[in-house]
mmCIF file with all atom_site columns, C-alpha atoms in Angstrom:
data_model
loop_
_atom_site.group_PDB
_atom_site.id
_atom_site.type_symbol
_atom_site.label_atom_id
_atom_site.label_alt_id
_atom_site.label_comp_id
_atom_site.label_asym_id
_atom_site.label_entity_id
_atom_site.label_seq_id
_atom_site.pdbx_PDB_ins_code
_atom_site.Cartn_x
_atom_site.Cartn_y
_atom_site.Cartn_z
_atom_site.occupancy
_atom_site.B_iso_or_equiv
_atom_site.pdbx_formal_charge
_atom_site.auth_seq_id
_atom_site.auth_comp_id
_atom_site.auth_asym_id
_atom_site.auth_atom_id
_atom_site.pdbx_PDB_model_num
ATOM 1   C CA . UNK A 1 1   ? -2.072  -11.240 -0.417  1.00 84.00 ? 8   UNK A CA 1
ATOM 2   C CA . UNK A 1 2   ? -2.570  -8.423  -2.915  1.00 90.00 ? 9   UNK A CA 1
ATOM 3   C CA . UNK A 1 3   ? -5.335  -5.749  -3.752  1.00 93.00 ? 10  UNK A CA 1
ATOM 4   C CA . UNK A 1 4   ? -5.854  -3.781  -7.123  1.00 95.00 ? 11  UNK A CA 1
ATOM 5   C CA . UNK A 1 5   ? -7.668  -0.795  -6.819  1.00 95.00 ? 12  UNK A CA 1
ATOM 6   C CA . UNK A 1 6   ? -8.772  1.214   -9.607  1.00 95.00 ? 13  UNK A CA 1
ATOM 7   C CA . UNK A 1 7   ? -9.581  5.348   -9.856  1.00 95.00 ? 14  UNK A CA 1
ATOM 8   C CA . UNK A 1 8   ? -10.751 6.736   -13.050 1.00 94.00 ? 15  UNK A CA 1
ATOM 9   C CA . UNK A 1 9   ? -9.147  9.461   -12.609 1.00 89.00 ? 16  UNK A CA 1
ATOM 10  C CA . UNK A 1 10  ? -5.470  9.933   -14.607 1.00 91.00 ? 17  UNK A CA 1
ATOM 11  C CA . UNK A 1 11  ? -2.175  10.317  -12.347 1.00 92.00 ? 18  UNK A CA 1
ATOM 12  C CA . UNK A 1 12  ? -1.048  13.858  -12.817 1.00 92.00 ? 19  UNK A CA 1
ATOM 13  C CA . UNK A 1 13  ? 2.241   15.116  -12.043 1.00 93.00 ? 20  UNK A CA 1
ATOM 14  C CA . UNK A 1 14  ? 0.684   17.036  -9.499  1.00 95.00 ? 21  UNK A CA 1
ATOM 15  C CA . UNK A 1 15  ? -1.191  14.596  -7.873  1.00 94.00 ? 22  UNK A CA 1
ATOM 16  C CA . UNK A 1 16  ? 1.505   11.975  -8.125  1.00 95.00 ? 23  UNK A CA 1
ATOM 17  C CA . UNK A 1 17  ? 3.132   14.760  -6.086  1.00 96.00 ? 24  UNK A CA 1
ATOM 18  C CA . UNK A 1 18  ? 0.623   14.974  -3.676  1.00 96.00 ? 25  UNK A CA 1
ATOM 19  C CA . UNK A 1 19  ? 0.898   11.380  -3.261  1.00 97.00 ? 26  UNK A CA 1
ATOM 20  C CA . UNK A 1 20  ? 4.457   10.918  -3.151  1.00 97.00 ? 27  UNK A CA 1
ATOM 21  C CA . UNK A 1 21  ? 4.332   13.133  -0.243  1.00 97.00 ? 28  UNK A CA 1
ATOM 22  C CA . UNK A 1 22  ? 1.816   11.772  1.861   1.00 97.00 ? 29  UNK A CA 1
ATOM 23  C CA . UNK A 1 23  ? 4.205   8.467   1.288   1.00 97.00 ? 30  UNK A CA 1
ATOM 24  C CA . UNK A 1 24  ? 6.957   10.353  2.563   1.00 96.00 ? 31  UNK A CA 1
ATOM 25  C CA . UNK A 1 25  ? 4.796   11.813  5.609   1.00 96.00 ? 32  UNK A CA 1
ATOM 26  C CA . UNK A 1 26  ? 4.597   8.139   6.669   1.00 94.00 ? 33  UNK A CA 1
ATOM 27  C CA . UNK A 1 27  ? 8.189   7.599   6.016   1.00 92.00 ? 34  UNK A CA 1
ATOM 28  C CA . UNK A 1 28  ? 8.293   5.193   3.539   1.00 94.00 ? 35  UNK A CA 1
ATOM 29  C CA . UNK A 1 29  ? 10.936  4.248   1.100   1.00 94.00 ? 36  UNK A CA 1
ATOM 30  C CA . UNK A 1 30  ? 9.924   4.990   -2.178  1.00 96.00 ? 37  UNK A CA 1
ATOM 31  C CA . UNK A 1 31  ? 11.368  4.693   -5.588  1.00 95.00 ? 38  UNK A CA 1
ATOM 32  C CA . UNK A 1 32  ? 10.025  5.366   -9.243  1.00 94.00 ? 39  UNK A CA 1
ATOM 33  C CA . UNK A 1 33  ? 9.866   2.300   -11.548 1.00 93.00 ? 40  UNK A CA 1
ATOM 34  C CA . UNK A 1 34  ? 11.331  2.291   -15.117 1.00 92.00 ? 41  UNK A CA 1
ATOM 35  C CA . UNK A 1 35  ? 7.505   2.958   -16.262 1.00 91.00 ? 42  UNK A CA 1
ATOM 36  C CA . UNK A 1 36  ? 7.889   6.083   -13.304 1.00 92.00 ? 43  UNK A CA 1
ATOM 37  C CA . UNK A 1 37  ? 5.615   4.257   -11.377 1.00 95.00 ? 44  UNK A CA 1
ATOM 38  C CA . UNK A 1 38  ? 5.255   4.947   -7.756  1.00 97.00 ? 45  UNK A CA 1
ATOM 39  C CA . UNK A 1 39  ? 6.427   1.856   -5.613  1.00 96.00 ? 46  UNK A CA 1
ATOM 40  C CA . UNK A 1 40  ? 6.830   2.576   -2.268  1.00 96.00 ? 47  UNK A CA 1
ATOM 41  C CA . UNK A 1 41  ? 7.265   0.378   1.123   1.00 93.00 ? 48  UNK A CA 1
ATOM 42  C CA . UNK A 1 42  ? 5.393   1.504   4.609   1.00 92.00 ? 49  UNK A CA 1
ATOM 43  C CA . UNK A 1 43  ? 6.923   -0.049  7.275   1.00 87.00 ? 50  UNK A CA 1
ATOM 44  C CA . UNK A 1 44  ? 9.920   -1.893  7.932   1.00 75.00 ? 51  UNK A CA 1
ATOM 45  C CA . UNK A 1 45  ? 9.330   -5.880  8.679   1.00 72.00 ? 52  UNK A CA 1
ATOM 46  C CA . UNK A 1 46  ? 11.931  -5.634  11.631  1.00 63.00 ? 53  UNK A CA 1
ATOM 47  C CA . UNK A 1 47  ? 8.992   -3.381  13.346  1.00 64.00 ? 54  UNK A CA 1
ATOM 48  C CA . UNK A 1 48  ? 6.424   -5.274  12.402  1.00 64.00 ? 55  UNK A CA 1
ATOM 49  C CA . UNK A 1 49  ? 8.551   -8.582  13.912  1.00 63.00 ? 56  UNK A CA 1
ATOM 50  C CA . UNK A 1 50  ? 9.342   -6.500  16.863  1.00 62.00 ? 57  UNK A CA 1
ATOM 51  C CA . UNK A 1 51  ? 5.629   -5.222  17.985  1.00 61.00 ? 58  UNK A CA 1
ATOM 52  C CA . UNK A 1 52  ? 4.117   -8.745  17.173  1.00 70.00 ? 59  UNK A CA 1
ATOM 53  C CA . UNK A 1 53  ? 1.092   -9.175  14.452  1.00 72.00 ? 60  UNK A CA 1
ATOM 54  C CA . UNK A 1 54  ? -1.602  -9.177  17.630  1.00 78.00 ? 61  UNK A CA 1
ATOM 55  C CA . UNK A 1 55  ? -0.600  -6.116  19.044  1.00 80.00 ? 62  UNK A CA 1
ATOM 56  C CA . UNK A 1 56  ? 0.744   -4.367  15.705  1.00 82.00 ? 63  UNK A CA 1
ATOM 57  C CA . UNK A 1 57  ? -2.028  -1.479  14.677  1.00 86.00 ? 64  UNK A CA 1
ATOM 58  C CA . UNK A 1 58  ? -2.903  -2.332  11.028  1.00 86.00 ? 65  UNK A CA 1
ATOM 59  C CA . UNK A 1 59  ? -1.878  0.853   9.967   1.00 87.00 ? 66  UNK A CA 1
ATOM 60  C CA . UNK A 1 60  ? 1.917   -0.225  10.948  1.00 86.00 ? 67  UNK A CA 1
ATOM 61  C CA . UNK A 1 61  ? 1.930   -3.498  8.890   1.00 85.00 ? 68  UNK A CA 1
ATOM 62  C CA . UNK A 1 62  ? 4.715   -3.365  6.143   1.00 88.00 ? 69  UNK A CA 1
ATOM 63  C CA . UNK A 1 63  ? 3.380   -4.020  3.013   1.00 91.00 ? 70  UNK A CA 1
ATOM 64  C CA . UNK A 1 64  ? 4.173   -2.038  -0.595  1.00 94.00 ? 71  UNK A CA 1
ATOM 65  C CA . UNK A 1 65  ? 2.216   -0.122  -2.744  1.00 96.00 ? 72  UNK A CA 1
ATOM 66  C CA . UNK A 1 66  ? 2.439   0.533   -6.480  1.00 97.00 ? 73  UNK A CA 1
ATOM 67  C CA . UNK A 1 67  ? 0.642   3.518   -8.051  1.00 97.00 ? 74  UNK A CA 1
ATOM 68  C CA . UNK A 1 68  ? 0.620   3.952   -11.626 1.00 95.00 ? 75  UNK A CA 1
ATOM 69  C CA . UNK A 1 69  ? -1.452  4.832   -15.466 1.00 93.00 ? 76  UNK A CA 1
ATOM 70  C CA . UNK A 1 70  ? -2.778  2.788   -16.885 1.00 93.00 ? 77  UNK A CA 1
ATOM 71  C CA . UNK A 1 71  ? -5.271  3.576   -20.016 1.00 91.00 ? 78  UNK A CA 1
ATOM 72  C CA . UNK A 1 72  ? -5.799  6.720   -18.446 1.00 90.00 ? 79  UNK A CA 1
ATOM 73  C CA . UNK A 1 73  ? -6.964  5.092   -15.131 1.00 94.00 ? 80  UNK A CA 1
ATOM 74  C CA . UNK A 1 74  ? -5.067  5.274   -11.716 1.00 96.00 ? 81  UNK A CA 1
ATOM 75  C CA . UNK A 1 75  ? -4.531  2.125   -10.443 1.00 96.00 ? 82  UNK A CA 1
ATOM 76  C CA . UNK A 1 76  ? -3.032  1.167   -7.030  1.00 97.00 ? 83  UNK A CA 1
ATOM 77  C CA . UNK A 1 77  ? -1.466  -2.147  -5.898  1.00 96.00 ? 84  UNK A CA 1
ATOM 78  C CA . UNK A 1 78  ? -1.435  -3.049  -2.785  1.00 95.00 ? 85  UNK A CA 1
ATOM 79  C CA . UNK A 1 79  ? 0.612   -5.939  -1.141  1.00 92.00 ? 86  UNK A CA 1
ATOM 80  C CA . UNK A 1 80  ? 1.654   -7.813  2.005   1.00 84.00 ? 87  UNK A CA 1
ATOM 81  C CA . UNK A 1 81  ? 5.151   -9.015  2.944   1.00 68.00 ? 88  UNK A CA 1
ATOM 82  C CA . UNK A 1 82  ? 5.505   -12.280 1.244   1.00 63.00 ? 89  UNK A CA 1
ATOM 83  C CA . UNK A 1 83  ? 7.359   -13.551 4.425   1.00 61.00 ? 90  UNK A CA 1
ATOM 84  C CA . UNK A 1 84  ? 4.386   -13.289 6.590   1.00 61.00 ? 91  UNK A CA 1
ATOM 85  C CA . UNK A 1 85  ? 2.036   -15.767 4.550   1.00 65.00 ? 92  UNK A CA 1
ATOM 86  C CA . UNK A 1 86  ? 3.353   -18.264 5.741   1.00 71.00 ? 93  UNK A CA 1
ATOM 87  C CA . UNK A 1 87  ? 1.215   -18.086 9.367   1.00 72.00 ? 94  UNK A CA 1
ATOM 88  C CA . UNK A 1 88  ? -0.988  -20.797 10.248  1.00 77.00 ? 95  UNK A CA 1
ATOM 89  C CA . UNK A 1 89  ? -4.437  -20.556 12.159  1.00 82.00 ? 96  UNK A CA 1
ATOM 90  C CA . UNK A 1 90  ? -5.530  -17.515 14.245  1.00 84.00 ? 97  UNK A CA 1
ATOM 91  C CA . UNK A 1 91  ? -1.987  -15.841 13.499  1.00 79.00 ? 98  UNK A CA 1
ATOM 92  C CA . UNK A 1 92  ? -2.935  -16.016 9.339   1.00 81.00 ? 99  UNK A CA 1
ATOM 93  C CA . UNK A 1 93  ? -6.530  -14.909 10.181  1.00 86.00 ? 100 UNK A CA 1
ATOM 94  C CA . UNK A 1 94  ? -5.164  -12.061 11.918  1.00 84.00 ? 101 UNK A CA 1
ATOM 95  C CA . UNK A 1 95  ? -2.972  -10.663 9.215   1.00 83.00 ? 102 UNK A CA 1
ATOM 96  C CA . UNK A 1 96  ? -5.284  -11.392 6.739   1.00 86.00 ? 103 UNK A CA 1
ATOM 97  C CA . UNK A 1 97  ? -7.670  -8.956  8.436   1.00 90.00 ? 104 UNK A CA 1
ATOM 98  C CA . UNK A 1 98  ? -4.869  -6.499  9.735   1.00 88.00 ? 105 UNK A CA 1
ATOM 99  C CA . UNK A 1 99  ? -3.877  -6.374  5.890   1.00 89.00 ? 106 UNK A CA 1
ATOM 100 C CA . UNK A 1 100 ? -7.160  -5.872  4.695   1.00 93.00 ? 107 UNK A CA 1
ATOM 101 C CA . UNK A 1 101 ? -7.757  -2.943  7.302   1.00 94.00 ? 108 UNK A CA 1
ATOM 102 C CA . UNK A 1 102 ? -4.172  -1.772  6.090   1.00 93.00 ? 109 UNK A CA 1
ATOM 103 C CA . UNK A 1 103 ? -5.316  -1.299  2.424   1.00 95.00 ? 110 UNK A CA 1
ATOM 104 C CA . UNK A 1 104 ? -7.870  0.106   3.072   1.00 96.00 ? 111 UNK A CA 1
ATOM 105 C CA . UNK A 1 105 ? -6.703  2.414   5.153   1.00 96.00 ? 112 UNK A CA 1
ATOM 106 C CA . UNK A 1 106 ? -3.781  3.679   2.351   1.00 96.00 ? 113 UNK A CA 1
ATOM 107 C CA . UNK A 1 107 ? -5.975  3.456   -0.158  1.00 96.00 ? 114 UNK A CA 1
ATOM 108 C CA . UNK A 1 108 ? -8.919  5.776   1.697   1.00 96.00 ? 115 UNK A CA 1
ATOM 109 C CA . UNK A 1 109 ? -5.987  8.371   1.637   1.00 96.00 ? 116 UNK A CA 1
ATOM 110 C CA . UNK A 1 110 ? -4.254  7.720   -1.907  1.00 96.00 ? 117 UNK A CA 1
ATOM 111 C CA . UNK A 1 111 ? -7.501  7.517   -3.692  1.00 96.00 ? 118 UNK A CA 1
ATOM 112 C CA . UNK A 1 112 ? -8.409  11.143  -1.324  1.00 95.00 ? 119 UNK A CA 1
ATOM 113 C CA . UNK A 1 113 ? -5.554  12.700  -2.651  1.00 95.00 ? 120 UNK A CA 1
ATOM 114 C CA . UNK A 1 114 ? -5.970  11.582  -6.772  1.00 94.00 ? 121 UNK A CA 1
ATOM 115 C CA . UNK A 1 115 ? -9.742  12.689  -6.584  1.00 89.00 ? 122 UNK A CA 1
ATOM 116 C CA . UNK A 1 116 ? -9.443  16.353  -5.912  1.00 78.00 ? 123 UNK A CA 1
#
């Protein structure tokens, strides 16, 4: 499952800044790509395994985020942990929607912190 979200709005030092610590305020591992790309992971699988996909809040799913330029646009990928797709029935419903809510959720803040 993956989700592209665009901004027109370029990624500034600064606001990459701003970004890379809200990523850090949710302790995830980050990294900069070889095109210094953002590309960060929220939340370790092992949790995620631990606290069970029903009772796991959406906001704890593991899944990684990209956040880069691109002709002078912001964009920001979004994506779930390959590992989970394979679910069948109610289970895949339920992290379908729980990964939906997740990017969302990341992306409400991100996109928050590249507008102003």
């Amino acid at each position: 499952m993956q989700k592209v979200f665009s901004l027109n709005f370029p990624l500034t030092k600064e606001k990459k800044q701003n970004v890379l610590i809200y990523l850090n305020s949710i302790s995830a591992k980050t990294l900069e790509g070889t095109n210094k790309e953002i590309i960060s992971y929220v939340n370790a699988n092992s949790k995620a395994l631990l606290g069970g996909i029903f009772n796991l809040e959406a906001t704890k799913f593991p899944i990684r985020i990209i956040v880069f330029l691109k002709e002078n646009r912001t964009e920001i990928q979004m994506d779930d942990n390959y590992g989970f797709q394979k679910f069948k029935g109610n289970a895949k419903d339920v992290f379908e929607q729980k990964n939906k809510e997740a990017f969302e959720h990341h992306f409400s803040i991100i996109s928050q912190l590249i507008n102003d």
